[in-house]
Amino acid sequence: MSSPELTVLVIEDEAPIRAFLRAFLQSQNYKLIEATTGGEGIGLAASHNPDVILLDLGLPDIDGLEVIKRVREWTNTPIIIISARGKEQDKINGLDAGADDYLIKPFSVGELAARMRVALRHALNVGSKTDESAFQTGEIRVDLAGRQVWVAEQEVHLTPIEFKLMLVMIKHAGKVVTHRQLLKEVWGQAGSDQSHYLRIYIHQLRHKLEPDPARPTYLRTEPGVGYRLVCLE
């Protein structure tokens, strides 16, 4: 996934973290751009059009959430939060603001690399495959136009709500989708406070799609935050 053509913008005010990220990213042949403030990061995002942004929330001038909101006004570039703020509400706020993923400091380079691959793959799919009428992950195959679903070549019937929920998860495949976002996209504003809807329908989907619903392979829970549809080859 990494190549000299891929540019990473790091917005981080802590010099040791920047040095850690610099060593890793350069070893993976990414082109690196660094900013130490939110304002500088927004400017570099606009002028250099990076392929992915790694963003700290605790910046000296403006909060990272404000950076996300401003950047999201004009680009869908993947944004991965790297922050010491580890509370569930911090994750929810970051993802709802428009971030693609969230890593809590300290983190391993392996985990960072995996999250970056998913974010870049998702961006590539959105940019180049928006007209595709099928989606596949592992043994699950979905005919989006025909509204049909197969698991290991066996057709599975989904109710209209189950299929709508699956469509939203496919649209954000590989990303964490918050409870609030799922409720809004599937049930509209009226369902924004009905979190039990999600538990019921995710439970039903798992029983129809997962080889072992108790240990899901595809529809993973992000505790307290939301769900992630895992992309498998």
GROMACS .gro file of C-alpha atoms in nm:
model
  233
    1MET     CA    1   0.000   0.000   0.000
    2SER     CA    2   0.283   0.242   0.082
    3SER     CA    3   0.481   0.401  -0.200
    4PRO     CA    4   0.674   0.723  -0.270
    5GLU     CA    5   0.358   0.870  -0.423
    6LEU     CA    6   0.161   0.850  -0.098
    7THR     CA    7   0.183   1.155   0.126
    8VAL     CA    8   0.110   1.156   0.500
    9LEU     CA    9   0.042   1.477   0.690
   10VAL     CA   10   0.124   1.450   1.061
   11ILE     CA   11  -0.035   1.720   1.280
   12GLU     CA   12   0.131   1.672   1.619
   13ASP     CA   13   0.295   1.916   1.860
   14GLU     CA   14   0.498   1.661   2.063
   15ALA     CA   15   0.847   1.627   1.916
   16PRO     CA   16   0.907   1.267   2.042
   17ILE     CA   17   0.583   1.146   1.880
   18ARG     CA   18   0.671   1.320   1.552
   19ALA     CA   19   1.016   1.157   1.560
   20PHE     CA   20   0.858   0.815   1.624
   21LEU     CA   21   0.613   0.861   1.336
   22ARG     CA   22   0.880   1.005   1.108
   23ALA     CA   23   1.107   0.703   1.152
   24PHE     CA   24   0.826   0.459   1.080
   25LEU     CA   25   0.664   0.642   0.789
   26GLN     CA   26   0.991   0.708   0.611
   27SER     CA   27   1.088   0.342   0.652
   28GLN     CA   28   0.764   0.259   0.468
   29ASN     CA   29   0.848   0.502   0.183
   30TYR     CA   30   0.574   0.751   0.261
   31LYS     CA   31   0.636   1.117   0.182
   32LEU     CA   32   0.601   1.300   0.514
   33ILE     CA   33   0.472   1.650   0.590
   34GLU     CA   34   0.470   1.775   0.949
   35ALA     CA   35   0.273   2.044   1.131
   36THR     CA   36   0.291   2.140   1.497
   37THR     CA   37  -0.032   2.341   1.518
   38GLY     CA   38  -0.387   2.299   1.395
   39GLY     CA   39  -0.375   2.612   1.182
   40GLU     CA   40  -0.056   2.502   1.012
   41GLY     CA   41  -0.201   2.156   0.957
   42ILE     CA   42  -0.514   2.293   0.790
   43GLY     CA   43  -0.297   2.502   0.558
   44LEU     CA   44  -0.075   2.208   0.464
   45ALA     CA   45  -0.378   1.987   0.407
   46ALA     CA   46  -0.508   2.244   0.160
   47SER     CA   47  -0.178   2.306  -0.020
   48HIS     CA   48  -0.039   1.949  -0.035
   49ASN     CA   49  -0.355   1.735  -0.063
   50PRO     CA   50  -0.215   1.444   0.144
   51ASP     CA   51  -0.336   1.087   0.107
   52VAL     CA   52  -0.389   1.045   0.482
   53ILE     CA   53  -0.376   1.271   0.787
   54LEU     CA   54  -0.254   1.163   1.132
   55LEU     CA   55  -0.397   1.411   1.382
   56ASP     CA   56  -0.340   1.474   1.752
   57LEU     CA   57  -0.635   1.629   1.935
   58GLY     CA   58  -0.444   1.826   2.197
   59LEU     CA   59  -0.289   2.096   1.981
   60PRO     CA   60  -0.157   2.429   2.116
   61ASP     CA   61  -0.377   2.662   1.909
   62ILE     CA   62  -0.708   2.493   1.824
   63ASP     CA   63  -0.856   2.160   1.927
   64GLY     CA   64  -0.813   1.869   1.689
   65LEU     CA   65  -1.190   1.830   1.659
   66GLU     CA   66  -1.207   2.178   1.507
   67VAL     CA   67  -0.930   2.081   1.264
   68ILE     CA   68  -1.136   1.780   1.152
   69LYS     CA   69  -1.448   1.992   1.100
   70ARG     CA   70  -1.260   2.251   0.894
   71VAL     CA   71  -1.080   1.995   0.679
   72ARG     CA   72  -1.405   1.806   0.621
   73GLU     CA   73  -1.557   2.118   0.465
   74TRP     CA   74  -1.363   2.050   0.146
   75THR     CA   75  -1.200   1.704   0.146
   76ASN     CA   76  -1.267   1.339   0.236
   77THR     CA   77  -0.898   1.263   0.291
   78PRO     CA   78  -0.873   0.984   0.553
   79ILE     CA   79  -0.807   1.123   0.902
   80ILE     CA   80  -0.674   0.897   1.177
   81ILE     CA   81  -0.676   1.048   1.525
   82ILE     CA   82  -0.369   0.970   1.739
   83SER     CA   83  -0.445   1.088   2.090
   84ALA     CA   84  -0.388   1.028   2.459
   85ARG     CA   85  -0.760   1.093   2.515
   86GLY     CA   86  -0.890   0.741   2.557
   87LYS     CA   87  -1.244   0.784   2.688
   88GLU     CA   88  -1.531   0.643   2.483
   89GLN     CA   89  -1.686   0.988   2.444
   90ASP     CA   90  -1.358   1.122   2.304
   91LYS     CA   91  -1.364   0.850   2.038
   92ILE     CA   92  -1.730   0.916   1.959
   93ASN     CA   93  -1.672   1.290   1.930
   94GLY     CA   94  -1.377   1.240   1.696
   95LEU     CA   95  -1.554   0.991   1.472
   96ASP     CA   96  -1.874   1.196   1.462
   97ALA     CA   97  -1.668   1.502   1.367
   98GLY     CA   98  -1.550   1.316   1.056
   99ALA     CA   99  -1.241   1.114   1.150
  100ASP     CA  100  -1.200   0.771   0.992
  101ASP     CA  101  -1.031   0.599   1.284
  102TYR     CA  102  -0.892   0.653   1.634
  103LEU     CA  103  -0.567   0.530   1.793
  104ILE     CA  104  -0.489   0.580   2.160
  105LYS     CA  105  -0.133   0.664   2.259
  106PRO     CA  106   0.085   0.470   2.304
  107PHE     CA  107   0.028   0.249   1.999
  108SER     CA  108   0.242   0.009   1.798
  109VAL     CA  109   0.364   0.075   1.445
  110GLY     CA  110   0.195  -0.248   1.340
  111GLU     CA  111  -0.144  -0.123   1.454
  112LEU     CA  112  -0.086   0.214   1.291
  113ALA     CA  113   0.017   0.048   0.964
  114ALA     CA  114  -0.297  -0.167   0.965
  115ARG     CA  115  -0.527   0.130   1.032
  116MET     CA  116  -0.358   0.330   0.755
  117ARG     CA  117  -0.397   0.046   0.505
  118VAL     CA  118  -0.770   0.024   0.581
  119ALA     CA  119  -0.816   0.401   0.556
  120LEU     CA  120  -0.628   0.423   0.226
  121ARG     CA  121  -0.812   0.124   0.082
  122HIS     CA  122  -1.146   0.275   0.181
  123ALA     CA  123  -1.053   0.606   0.020
  124LEU     CA  124  -0.948   0.425  -0.298
  125ASN     CA  125  -1.274   0.231  -0.308
  126VAL     CA  126  -1.482   0.545  -0.260
  127GLY     CA  127  -1.288   0.728  -0.528
  128SER     CA  128  -1.273   0.460  -0.794
  129LYS     CA  129  -1.553   0.211  -0.731
  130THR     CA  130  -1.857   0.419  -0.653
  131ASP     CA  131  -2.038   0.273  -0.953
  132GLU     CA  132  -1.979  -0.090  -0.856
  133SER     CA  133  -2.295  -0.288  -0.791
  134ALA     CA  134  -2.139  -0.560  -0.574
  135PHE     CA  135  -1.947  -0.581  -0.249
  136GLN     CA  136  -1.754  -0.871  -0.103
  137THR     CA  137  -1.568  -0.936   0.219
  138GLY     CA  138  -1.454  -1.288   0.296
  139GLU     CA  139  -1.741  -1.525   0.220
  140ILE     CA  140  -2.008  -1.252   0.226
  141ARG     CA  141  -2.113  -1.120  -0.116
  142VAL     CA  142  -2.375  -0.847  -0.164
  143ASP     CA  143  -2.549  -0.755  -0.489
  144LEU     CA  144  -2.626  -0.393  -0.412
  145ALA     CA  145  -2.852  -0.337  -0.711
  146GLY     CA  146  -3.038  -0.666  -0.679
  147ARG     CA  147  -3.055  -0.641  -0.299
  148GLN     CA  148  -2.933  -0.999  -0.260
  149VAL     CA  149  -2.686  -1.140  -0.010
  150TRP     CA  150  -2.488  -1.464  -0.016
  151VAL     CA  151  -2.274  -1.632   0.247
  152ALA     CA  152  -2.044  -1.902   0.106
  153GLU     CA  153  -2.263  -1.920  -0.210
  154GLN     CA  154  -2.578  -1.971   0.001
  155GLU     CA  155  -2.833  -1.693  -0.044
  156VAL     CA  156  -2.944  -1.527   0.280
  157HIS     CA  157  -3.266  -1.331   0.317
  158LEU     CA  158  -3.239  -0.994   0.490
  159THR     CA  159  -3.534  -0.782   0.595
  160PRO     CA  160  -3.552  -0.428   0.449
  161ILE     CA  161  -3.409  -0.275   0.769
  162GLU     CA  162  -3.134  -0.537   0.791
  163PHE     CA  163  -3.037  -0.469   0.430
  164LYS     CA  164  -3.040  -0.092   0.484
  165LEU     CA  165  -2.816  -0.135   0.787
  166MET     CA  166  -2.584  -0.355   0.582
  167LEU     CA  167  -2.569  -0.090   0.308
  168VAL     CA  168  -2.457   0.173   0.559
  169MET     CA  169  -2.190  -0.061   0.695
  170ILE     CA  170  -2.072  -0.132   0.339
  171LYS     CA  171  -2.055   0.239   0.260
  172HIS     CA  172  -1.819   0.280   0.555
  173ALA     CA  173  -1.649  -0.060   0.525
  174GLY     CA  174  -1.331  -0.081   0.727
  175LYS     CA  175  -1.420   0.226   0.934
  176VAL     CA  176  -1.571   0.257   1.278
  177VAL     CA  177  -1.928   0.383   1.247
  178THR     CA  178  -2.070   0.532   1.565
  179HIS     CA  179  -2.405   0.434   1.713
  180ARG     CA  180  -2.535   0.785   1.646
  181GLN     CA  181  -2.430   0.778   1.281
  182LEU     CA  182  -2.585   0.436   1.219
  183LEU     CA  183  -2.913   0.533   1.384
  184LYS     CA  184  -2.930   0.854   1.183
  185GLU     CA  185  -2.852   0.690   0.847
  186VAL     CA  186  -3.082   0.390   0.895
  187TRP     CA  187  -3.372   0.529   1.097
  188GLY     CA  188  -3.336   0.905   1.050
  189GLN     CA  189  -3.347   1.171   1.319
  190ALA     CA  190  -3.643   1.003   1.488
  191GLY     CA  191  -3.431   0.701   1.577
  192SER     CA  192  -3.131   0.888   1.711
  193ASP     CA  193  -3.210   0.795   2.072
  194GLN     CA  194  -3.319   0.437   2.006
  195SER     CA  195  -2.989   0.257   2.059
  196HIS     CA  196  -3.167  -0.071   2.132
  197TYR     CA  197  -3.265  -0.082   1.763
  198LEU     CA  198  -2.901  -0.128   1.671
  199ARG     CA  199  -2.837  -0.406   1.921
  200ILE     CA  200  -3.137  -0.598   1.793
  201TYR     CA  201  -3.055  -0.567   1.423
  202ILE     CA  202  -2.679  -0.620   1.458
  203HIS     CA  203  -2.764  -0.935   1.658
  204GLN     CA  204  -2.993  -1.050   1.376
  205LEU     CA  205  -2.735  -0.974   1.105
  206ARG     CA  206  -2.466  -1.164   1.290
  207HIS     CA  207  -2.686  -1.471   1.317
  208LYS     CA  208  -2.748  -1.459   0.942
  209LEU     CA  209  -2.397  -1.367   0.823
  210GLU     CA  210  -2.138  -1.478   1.078
  211PRO     CA  211  -1.991  -1.830   1.100
  212ASP     CA  212  -1.992  -1.784   1.479
  213PRO     CA  213  -2.223  -1.500   1.590
  214ALA     CA  214  -2.075  -1.506   1.943
  215ARG     CA  215  -1.728  -1.434   1.801
  216PRO     CA  216  -1.802  -1.217   1.495
  217THR     CA  217  -1.557  -1.212   1.206
  218TYR     CA  218  -1.720  -0.936   1.002
  219LEU     CA  219  -1.943  -0.715   1.217
  220ARG     CA  220  -1.708  -0.618   1.500
  221THR     CA  221  -1.811  -0.418   1.806
  222GLU     CA  222  -1.610  -0.111   1.906
  223PRO     CA  223  -1.714  -0.106   2.274
  224GLY     CA  224  -1.912   0.202   2.369
  225VAL     CA  225  -1.852   0.359   2.028
  226GLY     CA  226  -2.011   0.168   1.741
  227TYR     CA  227  -1.942  -0.106   1.488
  228ARG     CA  228  -1.692  -0.184   1.212
  229LEU     CA  229  -1.748  -0.399   0.902
  230VAL     CA  230  -1.417  -0.576   0.852
  231CYS     CA  231  -1.279  -0.596   0.499
  232LEU     CA  232  -1.129  -0.938   0.424
  233GLU     CA  233  -0.977  -1.062   0.102
   0.00000   0.00000   0.00000
